[in-house]
Amino acid sequence: MEKADSCRRAAVEAVADVEPPQLHNYIESILDRASMVPGTLTLESAAAMAADGHALEGDLPRPSPSEADRDRASDQNTDRTGECEPDRVITHSAGVQLIYEGLRLTRTLAHDEPWTATDGTAADADADDGDLAILAADILVARGFYLLARTEAAGKAVRTVQSFGRDQTSRTDLPDDGSDGDPRSEGQTGGIDPTAIDANLERDVLELAVLTGAVAVGETPSPWLFAVATDLADAIGPSFPPASECLTDLEPSFHDRSLEEGPTDRATSATDP
């Protein structure tokens, strides 16, 4: 998908100045392998909510480094308007993607700490890789916040990170009693499914994506867009497949549905959910 490629390039450009090279290469490898569902959904949502229904359709150009820098700087002093340049929307989509990748990596490290093996020891190589990974996670989230700063999606981004922290804390505190021999509780801990807790991240990020896309073109997201995010979250769970596997079928309906709704149906507040 061209939108996924545009988002990936913008995300890579946003971390181009990270040093040392080993850390930069590590982050770039994460983005090379990442599913672009969050960023692509941001772009699709912006196109659907654009005032004329066509403003952001078609090929989305790759911003040069200088243009990307100007976009990020101008975001600090830009008020909400009825129009938004495609390059800036791509930058915002990269912000959503970077926040997700950082939190996803943090979740992986929390579940399987590389610093401590099952026997209470850790190989030096694994510990070094863990140190690199936690630095990468912090940088990804921080850069994502930077790209969304001063936008109406910034508050939702903060709430997404806060919710993630609460969820992972509650997951860690679950009693380790397994299924207690009851097959109906298989995969659950204390009667609670940890996978369902983990999947809250994907749900929150998809909501962030549709909100970011809509406010990037000066609109509030329609209830239908949030319904799309909910349906995707229910189908995907705690991981994203390639964007081409779960968003391609939505592309034609995004434009058609946005024209059907019209401006009077776009009543959802930009601060929700």
Short mmCIF file of C-alpha atoms in Angstrom, two decimals:
data_model
loop_
_atom_site.label_atom_id
_atom_site.label_comp_id
_atom_site.label_asym_id
_atom_site.label_seq_id
_atom_site.Cartn_x
_atom_site.Cartn_y
_atom_site.Cartn_z
CA MET A 1 0.00 0.00 0.00
CA GLU A 2 1.37 3.41 -0.97
CA LYS A 3 0.02 5.05 2.18
CA ALA A 4 1.81 2.49 4.33
CA ASP A 5 5.06 3.14 2.46
CA SER A 6 4.66 6.90 2.93
CA CYS A 7 4.08 6.46 6.65
CA ARG A 8 7.10 4.17 7.02
CA ARG A 9 9.36 6.65 5.25
CA ALA A 10 8.14 9.52 7.43
CA ALA A 11 8.66 7.46 10.59
CA VAL A 12 12.21 6.58 9.54
CA GLU A 13 12.94 10.23 8.73
CA ALA A 14 11.70 11.28 12.17
CA VAL A 15 14.44 9.22 13.84
CA ALA A 16 17.17 9.89 11.26
CA ASP A 17 19.28 11.90 13.70
CA VAL A 18 19.35 9.28 16.47
CA GLU A 19 22.86 8.37 17.64
CA PRO A 20 24.97 6.31 18.06
CA PRO A 21 24.68 4.39 14.78
CA GLN A 22 24.02 1.09 16.57
CA LEU A 23 20.92 2.55 18.23
CA HIS A 24 19.78 4.21 15.02
CA ASN A 25 20.12 0.97 13.08
CA TYR A 26 18.21 -0.89 15.78
CA ILE A 27 15.30 1.57 15.61
CA GLU A 28 15.30 1.55 11.83
CA SER A 29 15.13 -2.25 11.81
CA ILE A 30 12.05 -2.08 14.06
CA LEU A 31 10.33 0.29 11.64
CA ASP A 32 11.35 -1.78 8.62
CA ARG A 33 9.55 -4.80 10.08
CA ALA A 34 6.59 -2.94 11.58
CA SER A 35 3.01 -3.22 10.46
CA MET A 36 1.87 0.22 9.32
CA VAL A 37 -1.75 -0.24 10.37
CA PRO A 38 -1.80 2.69 12.86
CA GLY A 39 -0.16 5.16 10.47
CA THR A 40 -2.14 4.01 7.44
CA LEU A 41 -5.44 4.24 9.32
CA THR A 42 -4.47 7.81 10.25
CA LEU A 43 -4.05 8.69 6.57
CA GLU A 44 -7.28 6.93 5.58
CA SER A 45 -9.17 8.77 8.30
CA ALA A 46 -7.79 12.12 7.15
CA ALA A 47 -8.86 11.39 3.58
CA ALA A 48 -12.34 10.33 4.71
CA MET A 49 -12.87 13.46 6.77
CA ALA A 50 -11.35 15.96 4.31
CA ALA A 51 -13.89 18.64 3.49
CA ASP A 52 -14.23 17.82 -0.20
CA GLY A 53 -13.65 14.08 0.11
CA HIS A 54 -10.76 14.23 -2.33
CA ALA A 55 -8.12 16.47 -0.75
CA LEU A 56 -5.84 13.69 0.42
CA GLU A 57 -6.67 10.90 -2.01
CA GLY A 58 -4.20 9.44 -4.48
CA ASP A 59 -0.44 9.37 -4.13
CA LEU A 60 0.96 10.96 -1.00
CA PRO A 61 4.41 12.45 -1.69
CA ARG A 62 7.41 11.66 0.40
CA PRO A 63 8.52 14.77 2.30
CA SER A 64 12.20 15.63 2.03
CA PRO A 65 14.11 15.95 5.33
CA SER A 66 13.97 19.73 5.14
CA GLU A 67 10.22 19.69 4.54
CA ALA A 68 9.68 17.25 7.39
CA ASP A 69 11.68 19.50 9.70
CA ARG A 70 9.59 22.51 8.69
CA ASP A 71 6.39 20.56 9.24
CA ARG A 72 7.42 19.50 12.72
CA ALA A 73 8.44 23.05 13.61
CA SER A 74 5.28 24.61 12.22
CA ASP A 75 3.13 22.14 14.15
CA GLN A 76 4.25 23.89 17.32
CA ASN A 77 2.50 27.11 16.29
CA THR A 78 -0.30 25.96 14.01
CA ASP A 79 -3.94 26.33 14.98
CA ARG A 80 -6.61 23.96 13.82
CA THR A 81 -7.70 24.80 10.26
CA GLY A 82 -10.12 23.43 7.75
CA GLU A 83 -7.32 22.23 5.50
CA CYS A 84 -4.03 20.42 6.04
CA GLU A 85 -1.14 19.79 3.69
CA PRO A 86 -0.66 16.10 2.81
CA ASP A 87 2.95 16.16 4.02
CA ARG A 88 1.83 17.31 7.45
CA VAL A 89 -0.79 14.56 7.64
CA ILE A 90 1.92 12.03 6.83
CA THR A 91 4.04 13.49 9.63
CA HIS A 92 1.16 13.09 12.07
CA SER A 93 0.57 9.52 10.91
CA ALA A 94 4.24 8.80 11.64
CA GLY A 95 3.72 10.20 15.14
CA VAL A 96 0.94 7.69 15.79
CA GLN A 97 3.07 4.89 14.39
CA LEU A 98 6.11 5.78 16.50
CA ILE A 99 4.10 5.93 19.72
CA TYR A 100 2.66 2.50 19.02
CA GLU A 101 6.02 0.94 18.15
CA GLY A 102 7.56 2.30 21.35
CA LEU A 103 4.76 1.01 23.55
CA ARG A 104 4.63 -2.33 21.75
CA LEU A 105 8.37 -2.79 22.32
CA THR A 106 7.96 -1.82 25.97
CA ARG A 107 5.23 -4.42 26.34
CA THR A 108 7.47 -7.09 24.82
CA LEU A 109 10.27 -6.24 27.24
CA ALA A 110 7.88 -6.27 30.21
CA HIS A 111 6.63 -9.75 29.32
CA ASP A 112 9.99 -11.29 28.50
CA GLU A 113 12.77 -9.41 30.25
CA PRO A 114 16.09 -10.02 28.48
CA TRP A 115 18.04 -9.02 31.57
CA THR A 116 17.00 -12.06 33.62
CA ALA A 117 16.93 -15.67 32.44
CA THR A 118 14.79 -18.39 33.99
CA ASP A 119 17.67 -19.41 36.25
CA GLY A 120 18.05 -15.84 37.56
CA THR A 121 21.03 -14.98 35.36
CA ALA A 122 21.32 -13.15 32.08
CA ALA A 123 23.77 -13.47 29.23
CA ASP A 124 25.74 -10.31 28.55
CA ALA A 125 24.54 -10.24 24.93
CA ASP A 126 20.88 -10.48 25.96
CA ALA A 127 21.32 -7.78 28.58
CA ASP A 128 23.00 -5.47 26.09
CA ASP A 129 20.20 -6.06 23.60
CA GLY A 130 17.67 -5.28 26.31
CA ASP A 131 19.43 -2.03 27.13
CA LEU A 132 19.32 -1.07 23.47
CA ALA A 133 15.65 -2.02 23.20
CA ILE A 134 14.52 0.04 26.18
CA LEU A 135 16.38 3.09 24.84
CA ALA A 136 14.76 2.55 21.45
CA ALA A 137 11.30 2.30 23.02
CA ASP A 138 11.78 5.57 24.90
CA ILE A 139 12.97 7.36 21.77
CA LEU A 140 10.12 6.04 19.63
CA VAL A 141 7.47 7.25 22.07
CA ALA A 142 9.20 10.60 22.61
CA ARG A 143 9.51 11.28 18.87
CA GLY A 144 5.90 10.28 18.36
CA PHE A 145 4.81 12.80 20.99
CA TYR A 146 6.96 15.45 19.35
CA LEU A 147 5.25 14.95 16.00
CA LEU A 148 1.81 15.23 17.60
CA ALA A 149 2.64 18.16 19.88
CA ARG A 150 0.21 21.09 19.72
CA THR A 151 -2.35 19.03 17.79
CA GLU A 152 -5.78 18.19 19.10
CA ALA A 153 -4.72 14.55 19.23
CA ALA A 154 -2.00 15.22 21.80
CA GLY A 155 -4.32 14.69 24.76
CA LYS A 156 -5.45 11.33 23.43
CA ALA A 157 -1.81 10.35 22.92
CA VAL A 158 -1.08 11.13 26.57
CA ARG A 159 -4.13 9.14 27.72
CA THR A 160 -3.05 6.20 25.55
CA VAL A 161 0.33 6.03 27.28
CA GLN A 162 -1.25 6.44 30.72
CA SER A 163 -3.76 3.68 30.02
CA PHE A 164 -0.97 1.44 28.76
CA GLY A 165 0.97 1.94 31.98
CA ARG A 166 -2.04 1.10 34.14
CA ASP A 167 -2.84 -1.99 32.07
CA GLN A 168 0.67 -3.38 32.23
CA THR A 169 0.86 -2.73 35.96
CA SER A 170 -2.42 -4.56 36.55
CA ARG A 171 -1.23 -7.39 34.29
CA THR A 172 1.95 -7.76 36.31
CA ASP A 173 -0.06 -7.86 39.53
CA LEU A 174 -2.32 -10.69 38.36
CA PRO A 175 -2.06 -13.79 40.59
CA ASP A 176 0.03 -16.48 38.95
CA ASP A 177 -2.40 -19.32 39.50
CA GLY A 178 -2.75 -20.51 35.91
CA SER A 179 -5.96 -22.24 34.93
CA ASP A 180 -6.36 -24.17 38.20
CA GLY A 181 -7.01 -27.25 36.11
CA ASP A 182 -10.18 -25.78 34.66
CA PRO A 183 -10.00 -25.94 30.84
CA ARG A 184 -12.43 -23.05 30.64
CA SER A 185 -9.76 -20.83 32.24
CA GLU A 186 -6.95 -21.90 29.93
CA GLY A 187 -4.75 -18.94 29.07
CA GLN A 188 -6.19 -16.89 31.91
CA THR A 189 -4.74 -15.74 35.21
CA GLY A 190 -7.01 -15.32 38.18
CA GLY A 191 -9.97 -15.58 35.82
CA ILE A 192 -8.65 -12.65 33.75
CA ASP A 193 -7.26 -13.06 30.25
CA PRO A 194 -3.89 -11.21 30.03
CA THR A 195 -4.24 -11.13 26.26
CA ALA A 196 -7.35 -9.00 26.57
CA ILE A 197 -5.44 -6.54 28.74
CA ASP A 198 -2.62 -6.37 26.19
CA ALA A 199 -5.11 -5.77 23.36
CA ASN A 200 -6.20 -2.51 24.98
CA LEU A 201 -3.07 -0.94 23.50
CA GLU A 202 -4.09 -1.74 19.94
CA ARG A 203 -7.62 -0.50 20.61
CA ASP A 204 -6.39 2.81 22.05
CA VAL A 205 -3.88 3.31 19.23
CA LEU A 206 -6.52 2.75 16.55
CA GLU A 207 -8.72 5.34 18.25
CA LEU A 208 -5.74 7.68 18.34
CA ALA A 209 -5.21 7.06 14.62
CA VAL A 210 -8.73 8.04 13.56
CA LEU A 211 -8.70 11.08 15.84
CA THR A 212 -5.31 12.23 14.58
CA GLY A 213 -6.35 11.83 10.95
CA ALA A 214 -9.58 13.73 11.41
CA VAL A 215 -8.20 16.70 13.33
CA ALA A 216 -5.30 16.96 10.87
CA VAL A 217 -7.84 18.17 8.29
CA GLY A 218 -9.74 20.34 10.75
CA GLU A 219 -12.59 17.91 11.40
CA THR A 220 -13.87 15.97 14.36
CA PRO A 221 -13.95 12.19 13.72
CA SER A 222 -17.34 10.78 12.84
CA PRO A 223 -18.94 8.01 14.93
CA TRP A 224 -18.45 5.74 11.93
CA LEU A 225 -14.68 6.21 12.05
CA PHE A 226 -14.58 5.23 15.70
CA ALA A 227 -16.76 2.22 14.83
CA VAL A 228 -14.16 1.21 12.23
CA ALA A 229 -11.44 1.43 14.88
CA THR A 230 -13.50 -0.69 17.28
CA ASP A 231 -14.22 -3.35 14.66
CA LEU A 232 -10.55 -3.54 13.70
CA ALA A 233 -9.50 -3.83 17.34
CA ASP A 234 -11.97 -6.66 17.92
CA ALA A 235 -10.67 -8.53 14.87
CA ILE A 236 -6.95 -7.93 15.38
CA GLY A 237 -6.24 -8.38 19.08
CA PRO A 238 -2.80 -7.64 20.59
CA SER A 239 -0.84 -7.41 17.34
CA PHE A 240 -1.19 -5.86 13.90
CA PRO A 241 -0.93 -7.80 10.64
CA PRO A 242 0.42 -6.02 7.55
CA ALA A 243 -1.76 -3.05 6.62
CA SER A 244 -2.53 -4.64 3.26
CA GLU A 245 -4.23 -7.55 5.03
CA CYS A 246 -6.73 -5.60 7.09
CA LEU A 247 -7.13 -2.12 5.57
CA THR A 248 -7.25 -2.70 1.81
CA ASP A 249 -10.92 -3.69 1.86
CA LEU A 250 -11.77 -0.51 3.78
CA GLU A 251 -10.29 1.96 1.28
CA PRO A 252 -13.27 2.23 -1.13
CA SER A 253 -15.79 2.46 1.70
CA PHE A 254 -13.89 5.23 3.53
CA HIS A 255 -14.57 7.76 0.79
CA ASP A 256 -18.13 6.60 0.06
CA ARG A 257 -19.16 6.64 3.71
CA SER A 258 -17.65 10.07 4.38
CA LEU A 259 -19.73 11.55 1.55
CA GLU A 260 -22.88 9.84 2.84
CA GLU A 261 -22.48 11.24 6.34
CA GLY A 262 -21.83 14.87 5.49
CA PRO A 263 -20.79 17.54 7.99
CA THR A 264 -23.90 17.30 10.18
CA ASP A 265 -23.00 13.77 11.25
CA ARG A 266 -19.50 14.69 12.39
CA ALA A 267 -20.55 15.45 15.92
CA THR A 268 -18.00 13.53 17.95
CA SER A 269 -15.79 15.81 20.03
CA ALA A 270 -12.14 15.97 19.09
CA THR A 271 -11.32 15.16 22.71
CA ASP A 272 -13.18 11.85 22.60
CA PRO A 273 -12.66 9.12 23.42
#
